[in-house]
Amino acid sequence: MIEVLIRGAVCTVCGCCCDDLNVEVTDGRVERVENACSLALSKFKHYSSERILKPLMRVGNGFKETSYKEAIQESARLLVNSNYPVLWGWCLTSCEAVELGLELAELVGGVIDNNSSVCHGPGLIGVQDIGISGCSLGEVKNRADLILYWGSNPVNAHPRHMARYTALAKGRFVASRRERKLIVVDVRRTETAKLADEFYQIEPNSDYELLTALRCAVNGEEIELSTVSGLPVERVEELADALISCRFGVLFYGLGLTMTYGKSRNLDAALSLVRDLNRKTKFLIMPMRGHFNVTGSNEVFTWVTGYPFGVDLSKGYPEYNPGITTISDVLRRGECDAALIVASDPIAHLPSTLAETLKKIPLITIDPHRTPTTEASQIVIPSAIIGLESTGTVYRMDGVPLECKRILDPPPGVKTDVEIMSDLLSRVKELLT
Ligand code: SF4
């Protein structure tokens, strides 16, 4: 018997933030989920495994359970006594929690950074350099007749992206796959490339060269080479012709562009190519954001400080200088002396030298699940899972805000990120007065 049917739930896995999930709940358990892809189904199936249910405090090589009040008090004390704390994560939580994190960072005088500094950060720097011709995914669905995925493999990383918004979507003005051209540029024949009308396999780390050659071809300049990025120049000109010939094109880029040689310069070139194309036709560009609220995290950082990631508040005003003020920079210099990690696992995902530095300082981690980072922490505070056990605002990859629904009750005594951040902030304010 279905006790509750929740329609239009937002999926909190990838940056597509699909908001059409129908979730059946029986006896407090998720029984069935409609419209979910394999990644989303896996989340619904495994959300309760490796769960942390009580606040933990380190004792020697192990942990002892502690009260929520004591965990908050000790966390506040650690942050207030720290000279230069780093506050990291913020992409797997709500915008409301991010806003509280920024207030906390200002109070304790630390660096606050989010996951985009190690994924799409170069894209954000490129946008600051050049500007962006953007749109919503709804416009893509209804109007785009050419889709170009560059260094991105949505079949595996964003499984419903093509069906909901691009090549396979049924749009208002472009209604079928036959009416859309799908092009993939990548260093290997990915699952997405196998579905493409045209696949351009390029040499690794040669995106900048190809983008620059495409700009030459689009602008009617001669390319004085026989090959570019491993492609015969005729293929480059053919690709440029396809881009010019569409009525409404969109370039979706992934980490294959932002994290290969050139980084933000690749994005300068891609954004400039799209600007050049707009002299001939309508062309737009969008990042394929990974975590479900990395876009929201960038938005809230920018509203509050003026900058999207890697903000140093230790001098009492926001300072932003990627290469100096991101988590990688402060860890590499060995400067931070405490860290608050919210909904992230940097020990598993940062380069090992930086992870080793993190392990040497007191870590406070707020997370629903046991991870390598919680295992290395001084204090662990369990949290509710947003989009499943708590509400909150998240931003889809195209910058559209969505309100997550609460589907289940969190485990007894487990608070939401917003409740935890509010309590931590209150305690820090008490200690500072
Ligand atoms: S594509 Fe992404 S947001 Fe959509 S259901 Fe799958 S994991 Fe969730």
CSV table of C-alpha atoms and ligand atoms in Angstrom, one decimal:
chain,number,residue,atom,x,y,z
A,1,MET,CA,0.0,0.0,0.0
A,2,ILE,CA,1.4,3.4,-1.0
A,3,GLU,CA,1.3,5.7,2.0
A,4,VAL,CA,2.7,8.8,0.3
A,5,LEU,CA,3.3,9.7,-3.3
A,6,ILE,CA,5.5,12.7,-3.8
A,7,ARG,CA,5.3,14.2,-7.3
A,8,GLY,CA,7.9,16.5,-8.8
A,9,ALA,CA,10.7,15.8,-6.4
A,10,VAL,CA,14.1,17.3,-7.3
A,11,CYS,CA,17.0,14.8,-7.8
A,12,THR,CA,20.0,15.8,-5.8
A,13,VAL,CA,22.7,13.9,-7.6
A,14,CYS,CA,24.0,15.7,-10.7
A,15,GLY,CA,23.8,19.2,-12.0
A,16,CYS,CA,20.7,18.4,-14.2
A,17,CYS,CA,18.6,18.6,-10.9
A,18,CYS,CA,15.8,16.7,-12.6
A,19,ASP,CA,12.6,18.0,-10.9
A,20,ASP,CA,10.2,15.4,-12.2
A,21,LEU,CA,10.8,12.4,-9.9
A,22,ASN,CA,7.7,10.7,-8.5
A,23,VAL,CA,8.6,9.0,-5.3
A,24,GLU,CA,6.4,6.3,-3.5
A,25,VAL,CA,7.0,6.0,0.2
A,26,THR,CA,5.7,3.1,2.3
A,27,ASP,CA,6.3,2.6,6.0
A,28,GLY,CA,9.0,5.4,5.9
A,29,ARG,CA,10.9,3.7,3.1
A,30,VAL,CA,11.3,4.7,-0.5
A,31,GLU,CA,9.5,2.0,-2.4
A,32,ARG,CA,9.6,3.2,-6.0
A,33,VAL,CA,10.9,6.1,-8.0
A,34,GLU,CA,9.6,7.1,-11.4
A,35,ASN,CA,11.8,9.0,-13.9
A,36,ALA,CA,15.1,8.4,-12.1
A,37,CYS,CA,18.2,7.4,-14.0
A,38,SER,CA,20.6,4.7,-12.7
A,39,LEU,CA,22.6,7.3,-10.7
A,40,ALA,CA,19.5,8.6,-8.9
A,41,LEU,CA,18.1,5.0,-8.3
A,42,SER,CA,21.5,4.1,-6.7
A,43,LYS,CA,21.2,7.1,-4.4
A,44,PHE,CA,17.7,6.2,-3.3
A,45,LYS,CA,18.7,2.5,-2.8
A,46,HIS,CA,21.9,3.2,-0.8
A,47,TYR,CA,21.2,6.4,1.1
A,48,SER,CA,21.0,4.7,4.4
A,49,SER,CA,24.3,2.7,4.1
A,50,GLU,CA,27.4,4.0,5.9
A,51,ARG,CA,25.1,6.5,7.7
A,52,ILE,CA,26.4,8.4,10.8
A,53,LEU,CA,23.7,8.7,13.3
A,54,LYS,CA,25.4,10.3,16.4
A,55,PRO,CA,27.9,13.2,16.7
A,56,LEU,CA,31.4,11.8,17.2
A,57,MET,CA,34.5,13.1,18.9
A,58,ARG,CA,38.0,11.8,18.3
A,59,VAL,CA,39.7,9.9,21.2
A,60,GLY,CA,43.1,8.6,20.3
A,61,ASN,CA,42.8,6.5,17.1
A,62,GLY,CA,39.0,6.1,17.5
A,63,PHE,CA,35.8,8.0,18.2
A,64,LYS,CA,33.4,8.3,21.1
A,65,GLU,CA,29.8,9.3,20.7
A,66,THR,CA,29.0,12.7,22.1
A,67,SER,CA,26.0,15.0,22.4
A,68,TYR,CA,25.0,17.4,19.7
A,69,LYS,CA,25.5,20.3,22.1
A,70,GLU,CA,29.0,19.3,23.0
A,71,ALA,CA,29.9,18.7,19.3
A,72,ILE,CA,28.7,22.2,18.4
A,73,GLN,CA,30.5,23.8,21.4
A,74,GLU,CA,33.8,22.1,20.6
A,75,SER,CA,33.6,22.9,16.9
A,76,ALA,CA,32.9,26.6,17.7
A,77,ARG,CA,35.9,26.6,20.1
A,78,LEU,CA,38.2,25.1,17.5
A,79,LEU,CA,37.2,27.6,14.8
A,80,VAL,CA,37.4,30.6,17.1
A,81,ASN,CA,40.9,29.6,18.4
A,82,SER,CA,42.2,28.9,14.9
A,83,ASN,CA,44.3,31.6,13.2
A,84,TYR,CA,43.5,30.8,9.6
A,85,PRO,CA,40.7,28.2,9.2
A,86,VAL,CA,39.5,26.9,5.8
A,87,LEU,CA,35.8,26.2,5.2
A,88,TRP,CA,35.3,23.8,2.3
A,89,GLY,CA,32.6,21.9,0.4
A,90,TRP,CA,29.2,23.6,0.0
A,91,CYS,CA,28.2,21.9,-3.3
A,92,LEU,CA,26.1,19.1,-1.9
A,93,THR,CA,24.1,21.2,0.4
A,94,SER,CA,21.5,23.9,0.1
A,95,CYS,CA,22.0,27.6,-0.8
A,96,GLU,CA,20.6,28.5,2.7
A,97,ALA,CA,23.4,26.5,4.4
A,98,VAL,CA,26.0,28.1,2.1
A,99,GLU,CA,24.8,31.6,3.1
A,100,LEU,CA,25.3,30.7,6.8
A,101,GLY,CA,28.8,29.2,6.0
A,102,LEU,CA,29.8,32.6,4.4
A,103,GLU,CA,28.7,34.4,7.5
A,104,LEU,CA,30.7,32.0,9.7
A,105,ALA,CA,33.8,32.4,7.5
A,106,GLU,CA,33.7,36.1,7.9
A,107,LEU,CA,33.3,35.8,11.7
A,108,VAL,CA,36.2,33.4,12.2
A,109,GLY,CA,38.4,35.1,9.5
A,110,GLY,CA,39.1,32.2,7.2
A,111,VAL,CA,39.2,31.0,3.6
A,112,ILE,CA,36.0,29.7,2.2
A,113,ASP,CA,36.1,27.7,-0.9
A,114,ASN,CA,33.8,25.3,-2.8
A,115,ASN,CA,34.4,22.3,-5.0
A,116,SER,CA,34.4,24.3,-8.2
A,117,SER,CA,38.0,25.4,-7.5
A,118,VAL,CA,39.0,21.9,-8.5
A,119,CYS,CA,36.5,21.3,-11.3
A,120,HIS,CA,34.8,24.2,-13.2
A,121,GLY,CA,36.8,27.0,-11.6
A,122,PRO,CA,38.7,27.7,-14.8
A,123,GLY,CA,35.4,28.1,-16.6
A,124,LEU,CA,34.3,30.7,-14.1
A,125,ILE,CA,37.6,32.5,-14.6
A,126,GLY,CA,37.0,32.4,-18.3
A,127,VAL,CA,33.6,33.8,-17.9
A,128,GLN,CA,35.1,36.7,-15.8
A,129,ASP,CA,37.6,37.3,-18.7
A,130,ILE,CA,35.3,37.1,-21.7
A,131,GLY,CA,31.6,37.0,-20.6
A,132,ILE,CA,29.1,34.2,-21.5
A,133,SER,CA,26.3,33.8,-24.0
A,134,GLY,CA,24.0,31.7,-21.9
A,135,CYS,CA,20.4,30.5,-21.8
A,136,SER,CA,18.2,28.1,-19.9
A,137,LEU,CA,18.0,24.3,-20.7
A,138,GLY,CA,14.3,24.9,-21.6
A,139,GLU,CA,15.4,27.1,-24.6
A,140,VAL,CA,17.9,24.4,-25.6
A,141,LYS,CA,15.1,21.8,-25.5
A,142,ASN,CA,12.7,23.9,-27.5
A,143,ARG,CA,15.1,25.5,-30.1
A,144,ALA,CA,18.5,23.9,-30.4
A,145,ASP,CA,19.2,22.2,-33.8
A,146,LEU,CA,22.9,21.6,-33.1
A,147,ILE,CA,24.3,20.2,-29.9
A,148,LEU,CA,28.1,20.1,-29.3
A,149,TYR,CA,29.5,18.2,-26.3
A,150,TRP,CA,33.1,19.1,-25.7
A,151,GLY,CA,35.1,17.1,-23.2
A,152,SER,CA,31.9,15.8,-21.6
A,153,ASN,CA,30.2,12.5,-21.5
A,154,PRO,CA,26.6,13.0,-20.4
A,155,VAL,CA,25.6,9.4,-21.1
A,156,ASN,CA,27.6,8.4,-18.0
A,157,ALA,CA,27.8,11.6,-15.9
A,158,HIS,CA,24.4,13.3,-16.6
A,159,PRO,CA,22.3,10.4,-17.8
A,160,ARG,CA,19.0,12.3,-18.5
A,161,HIS,CA,20.6,15.4,-20.0
A,162,MET,CA,20.2,14.3,-23.6
A,163,ALA,CA,16.7,12.9,-23.2
A,164,ARG,CA,15.4,15.9,-21.2
A,165,TYR,CA,17.1,18.8,-22.9
A,166,THR,CA,19.2,18.1,-26.0
A,167,ALA,CA,19.6,15.5,-28.7
A,168,LEU,CA,16.7,13.2,-27.7
A,169,ALA,CA,14.3,15.8,-26.3
A,170,LYS,CA,11.0,16.6,-27.9
A,171,GLY,CA,11.0,20.4,-28.1
A,172,ARG,CA,8.4,22.9,-29.2
A,173,PHE,CA,10.2,24.0,-32.3
A,174,VAL,CA,12.6,21.1,-32.7
A,175,ALA,CA,10.7,18.0,-32.1
A,176,SER,CA,12.9,15.0,-32.8
A,177,ARG,CA,16.4,13.6,-33.0
A,178,ARG,CA,16.3,13.8,-36.8
A,179,GLU,CA,16.0,17.6,-36.5
A,180,ARG,CA,19.1,17.9,-34.3
A,181,LYS,CA,22.7,17.4,-35.2
A,182,LEU,CA,24.8,15.9,-32.4
A,183,ILE,CA,28.6,16.5,-32.4
A,184,VAL,CA,31.1,15.3,-29.9
A,185,VAL,CA,34.7,16.5,-29.5
A,186,ASP,CA,36.7,14.4,-27.1
A,187,VAL,CA,40.0,12.5,-26.7
A,188,ARG,CA,38.3,9.1,-26.7
A,189,ARG,CA,35.2,7.5,-28.2
A,190,THR,CA,32.9,7.8,-25.2
A,191,GLU,CA,29.4,6.4,-24.9
A,192,THR,CA,28.1,9.8,-25.9
A,193,ALA,CA,30.5,9.9,-28.9
A,194,LYS,CA,29.0,6.6,-30.1
A,195,LEU,CA,25.6,8.3,-30.4
A,196,ALA,CA,26.9,11.3,-32.3
A,197,ASP,CA,26.4,12.3,-35.9
A,198,GLU,CA,29.9,13.5,-36.0
A,199,PHE,CA,32.8,12.6,-33.6
A,200,TYR,CA,36.1,14.5,-33.6
A,201,GLN,CA,38.7,12.6,-31.7
A,202,ILE,CA,41.5,15.0,-30.8
A,203,GLU,CA,44.9,14.6,-29.2
A,204,PRO,CA,44.9,15.0,-25.4
A,205,ASN,CA,45.5,18.5,-24.1
A,206,SER,CA,45.1,20.1,-27.5
A,207,ASP,CA,41.7,21.7,-27.0
A,208,TYR,CA,43.1,25.3,-27.1
A,209,GLU,CA,44.7,24.6,-30.5
A,210,LEU,CA,41.5,23.3,-32.0
A,211,LEU,CA,39.4,26.1,-30.6
A,212,THR,CA,41.8,28.7,-32.0
A,213,ALA,CA,41.8,27.0,-35.4
A,214,LEU,CA,38.0,26.9,-35.3
A,215,ARG,CA,37.9,30.7,-34.6
A,216,CYS,CA,40.2,31.2,-37.6
A,217,ALA,CA,37.9,29.2,-39.8
A,218,VAL,CA,34.7,30.8,-38.5
A,219,ASN,CA,36.3,34.2,-39.2
A,220,GLY,CA,37.3,33.3,-42.7
A,221,GLU,CA,41.1,33.3,-41.9
A,222,GLU,CA,43.4,30.7,-43.4
A,223,ILE,CA,44.7,27.9,-41.2
A,224,GLU,CA,48.4,27.6,-42.2
A,225,LEU,CA,48.7,23.9,-41.0
A,226,SER,CA,47.9,20.5,-42.4
A,227,THR,CA,46.7,19.1,-39.1
A,228,VAL,CA,45.3,20.6,-35.9
A,229,SER,CA,45.0,18.7,-32.6
A,230,GLY,CA,45.5,15.5,-34.7
A,231,LEU,CA,42.7,16.3,-37.2
A,232,PRO,CA,43.3,17.1,-40.9
A,233,VAL,CA,42.6,20.8,-41.5
A,234,GLU,CA,39.7,19.8,-43.8
A,235,ARG,CA,37.9,18.2,-40.8
A,236,VAL,CA,38.4,21.4,-38.8
A,237,GLU,CA,36.9,23.5,-41.6
A,238,GLU,CA,34.0,21.0,-41.9
A,239,LEU,CA,33.3,21.4,-38.1
A,240,ALA,CA,33.5,25.2,-38.4
A,241,ASP,CA,31.0,25.0,-41.3
A,242,ALA,CA,28.6,22.8,-39.3
A,243,LEU,CA,28.7,25.3,-36.4
A,244,ILE,CA,28.0,28.3,-38.7
A,245,SER,CA,25.2,26.5,-40.6
A,246,CYS,CA,23.0,25.7,-37.6
A,247,ARG,CA,20.0,28.0,-36.6
A,248,PHE,CA,20.5,27.6,-32.8
A,249,GLY,CA,23.7,25.8,-31.5
A,250,VAL,CA,24.8,25.1,-28.0
A,251,LEU,CA,28.3,24.0,-26.8
A,252,PHE,CA,28.2,22.0,-23.6
A,253,TYR,CA,31.7,21.7,-22.0
A,254,GLY,CA,32.9,19.4,-19.2
A,255,LEU,CA,36.1,18.8,-17.2
A,256,GLY,CA,37.7,17.6,-20.4
A,257,LEU,CA,38.0,21.2,-21.3
A,258,THR,CA,38.3,22.9,-17.9
A,259,MET,CA,40.9,20.6,-16.4
A,260,THR,CA,43.2,19.9,-19.3
A,261,TYR,CA,46.2,21.9,-20.4
A,262,GLY,CA,45.3,25.6,-20.8
A,263,LYS,CA,42.5,25.4,-18.2
A,264,SER,CA,40.9,28.9,-18.1
A,265,ARG,CA,42.6,29.8,-21.4
A,266,ASN,CA,40.7,26.9,-23.0
A,267,LEU,CA,37.5,28.6,-21.8
A,268,ASP,CA,38.7,32.0,-23.0
A,269,ALA,CA,39.0,30.4,-26.5
A,270,ALA,CA,35.6,28.5,-26.3
A,271,LEU,CA,33.7,31.6,-25.1
A,272,SER,CA,35.4,33.7,-27.8
A,273,LEU,CA,34.5,31.1,-30.4
A,274,VAL,CA,30.9,31.3,-29.3
A,275,ARG,CA,31.0,35.1,-29.4
A,276,ASP,CA,32.4,34.9,-33.0
A,277,LEU,CA,29.7,32.4,-34.0
A,278,ASN,CA,27.1,34.8,-32.9
A,279,ARG,CA,28.1,37.1,-35.8
A,280,LYS,CA,26.9,34.4,-38.2
A,281,THR,CA,24.2,32.5,-36.3
A,282,LYS,CA,22.7,32.0,-32.8
A,283,PHE,CA,25.1,30.1,-30.5
A,284,LEU,CA,25.3,29.6,-26.8
A,285,ILE,CA,27.5,27.8,-24.3
A,286,MET,CA,26.9,26.1,-20.9
A,287,PRO,CA,29.1,24.1,-18.4
A,288,MET,CA,28.1,20.5,-17.5
A,289,ARG,CA,28.1,21.0,-13.8
A,290,GLY,CA,28.7,17.9,-11.7
A,291,HIS,CA,27.4,18.2,-8.1
A,292,PHE,CA,23.8,19.1,-7.9
A,293,ASN,CA,24.3,22.5,-6.2
A,294,VAL,CA,27.8,23.6,-7.3
A,295,THR,CA,26.0,26.3,-9.4
A,296,GLY,CA,24.0,27.5,-6.3
A,297,SER,CA,27.2,27.5,-4.3
A,298,ASN,CA,28.9,29.8,-6.9
A,299,GLU,CA,25.7,32.0,-6.9
A,300,VAL,CA,25.6,32.5,-3.1
A,301,PHE,CA,29.3,33.1,-2.9
A,302,THR,CA,29.0,35.8,-5.6
A,303,TRP,CA,26.0,37.5,-4.0
A,304,VAL,CA,27.7,37.7,-0.6
A,305,THR,CA,31.4,38.3,-1.5
A,306,GLY,CA,31.4,39.3,-5.2
A,307,TYR,CA,33.4,36.1,-6.1
A,308,PRO,CA,32.3,32.6,-7.0
A,309,PHE,CA,34.9,30.4,-5.1
A,310,GLY,CA,38.2,30.6,-3.2
A,311,VAL,CA,37.5,33.7,-1.1
A,312,ASP,CA,39.9,34.8,1.7
A,313,LEU,CA,38.0,36.7,4.5
A,314,SER,CA,40.9,36.8,7.0
A,315,LYS,CA,41.6,40.5,6.5
A,316,GLY,CA,38.0,41.5,7.1
A,317,TYR,CA,37.1,41.9,3.5
A,318,PRO,CA,36.8,39.4,0.6
A,319,GLU,CA,40.0,38.7,-1.3
A,320,TYR,CA,39.8,36.5,-4.5
A,321,ASN,CA,42.9,35.3,-6.3
A,322,PRO,CA,42.9,31.8,-7.6
A,323,GLY,CA,46.5,30.6,-7.3
A,324,ILE,CA,46.6,32.1,-3.8
A,325,THR,CA,43.2,31.9,-2.1
A,326,THR,CA,41.8,28.5,-2.9
A,327,ILE,CA,41.9,25.5,-0.7
A,328,SER,CA,44.7,23.9,-2.8
A,329,ASP,CA,46.8,27.1,-2.3
A,330,VAL,CA,46.4,27.4,1.4
A,331,LEU,CA,47.0,23.7,2.0
A,332,ARG,CA,50.1,23.7,-0.3
A,333,ARG,CA,51.6,26.5,1.7
A,334,GLY,CA,50.7,24.7,5.0
A,335,GLU,CA,49.0,27.8,6.4
A,336,CYS,CA,45.6,26.7,7.6
A,337,ASP,CA,45.4,25.4,11.1
A,338,ALA,CA,41.8,24.0,11.2
A,339,ALA,CA,39.1,23.1,8.7
A,340,LEU,CA,35.3,22.9,8.6
A,341,ILE,CA,34.2,20.5,5.8
A,342,VAL,CA,30.5,20.6,4.9
A,343,ALA,CA,29.1,17.8,2.6
A,344,SER,CA,32.3,17.0,0.9
A,345,ASP,CA,35.1,14.4,1.0
A,346,PRO,CA,38.4,16.2,0.3
A,347,ILE,CA,40.6,13.5,1.8
A,348,ALA,CA,39.3,11.1,-1.0
A,349,HIS,CA,39.3,13.7,-3.8
A,350,LEU,CA,42.1,16.2,-3.4
A,351,PRO,CA,45.6,15.3,-4.5
A,352,SER,CA,47.2,13.0,-1.9
A,353,THR,CA,49.8,15.6,-0.8
A,354,LEU,CA,47.0,18.1,0.0
A,355,ALA,CA,44.9,15.4,1.7
A,356,GLU,CA,47.9,14.5,3.9
A,357,THR,CA,48.2,18.2,5.0
A,358,LEU,CA,44.5,18.2,5.8
A,359,LYS,CA,44.9,15.1,8.0
A,360,LYS,CA,47.5,17.0,10.1
A,361,ILE,CA,45.0,19.7,11.2
A,362,PRO,CA,41.8,19.5,13.3
A,363,LEU,CA,38.9,18.7,11.0
A,364,ILE,CA,35.3,19.3,11.8
A,365,THR,CA,33.1,17.4,9.3
A,366,ILE,CA,29.3,17.8,8.7
A,367,ASP,CA,28.1,14.9,6.5
A,368,PRO,CA,25.4,12.3,6.4
A,369,HIS,CA,27.8,9.4,5.6
A,370,ARG,CA,31.0,7.9,6.8
A,371,THR,CA,33.8,8.9,4.4
A,372,PRO,CA,37.6,9.0,4.4
A,373,THR,CA,37.3,12.6,5.6
A,374,THR,CA,35.0,11.8,8.5
A,375,GLU,CA,37.5,9.0,9.5
A,376,ALA,CA,40.3,11.6,9.7
A,377,SER,CA,38.2,14.2,11.6
A,378,GLN,CA,38.3,15.5,15.1
A,379,ILE,CA,34.6,16.1,15.3
A,380,VAL,CA,31.9,14.6,13.1
A,381,ILE,CA,28.3,16.0,13.1
A,382,PRO,CA,25.8,13.8,11.1
A,383,SER,CA,23.4,15.7,8.9
A,384,ALA,CA,20.1,15.1,7.0
A,385,ILE,CA,20.3,14.4,3.2
A,386,ILE,CA,19.0,17.4,1.3
A,387,GLY,CA,16.3,16.5,-1.3
A,388,LEU,CA,15.5,13.4,0.7
A,389,GLU,CA,15.3,14.3,4.4
A,390,SER,CA,15.3,18.1,4.2
A,391,THR,CA,14.1,20.9,1.9
A,392,GLY,CA,16.4,23.7,0.5
A,393,THR,CA,17.1,25.7,-2.6
A,394,VAL,CA,19.5,24.4,-5.3
A,395,TYR,CA,20.5,25.8,-8.7
A,396,ARG,CA,20.4,23.7,-11.8
A,397,MET,CA,23.4,23.9,-14.1
A,398,ASP,CA,21.7,26.6,-16.2
A,399,GLY,CA,21.2,28.8,-13.1
A,400,VAL,CA,17.5,28.0,-12.6
A,401,PRO,CA,16.7,27.8,-8.8
A,402,LEU,CA,14.6,24.8,-7.6
A,403,GLU,CA,13.1,24.0,-4.2
A,404,CYS,CA,13.9,20.5,-3.0
A,405,LYS,CA,11.2,18.5,-1.3
A,406,ARG,CA,11.4,16.5,1.9
A,407,ILE,CA,10.5,12.9,1.2
A,408,LEU,CA,11.4,11.1,4.5
A,409,ASP,CA,12.1,12.1,8.1
A,410,PRO,CA,15.8,12.2,9.0
A,411,PRO,CA,17.0,9.6,11.6
A,412,PRO,CA,16.1,10.6,15.2
A,413,GLY,CA,18.3,13.5,16.5
A,414,VAL,CA,19.9,14.1,13.1
A,415,LYS,CA,19.7,17.8,12.1
A,416,THR,CA,19.7,19.6,8.7
A,417,ASP,CA,22.8,21.4,7.5
A,418,VAL,CA,20.9,24.7,8.1
A,419,GLU,CA,20.1,23.8,11.7
A,420,ILE,CA,23.7,22.7,12.3
A,421,MET,CA,25.2,25.8,10.7
A,422,SER,CA,22.8,28.1,12.6
A,423,ASP,CA,23.7,26.5,15.9
A,424,LEU,CA,27.4,26.7,15.1
A,425,LEU,CA,27.1,30.3,14.1
A,426,SER,CA,25.2,31.2,17.3
A,427,ARG,CA,27.9,29.5,19.5
A,428,VAL,CA,30.7,31.3,17.6
A,429,LYS,CA,29.0,34.6,18.1
A,430,GLU,CA,28.7,33.9,21.9
A,431,LEU,CA,32.4,33.0,22.1
A,432,LEU,CA,33.4,36.2,20.2
A,433,THR,CA,31.4,38.6,22.4
B,1,SF4,S1,20.3,13.0,-14.7
B,1,SF4,FE1,21.2,13.7,-12.8
B,1,SF4,S2,19.6,14.9,-11.8
B,1,SF4,FE2,18.6,13.7,-13.4
B,1,SF4,S3,17.8,11.9,-12.4
B,1,SF4,FE3,19.9,11.4,-13.2
B,1,SF4,S4,21.3,11.9,-11.5
B,1,SF4,FE4,19.4,12.8,-11.1
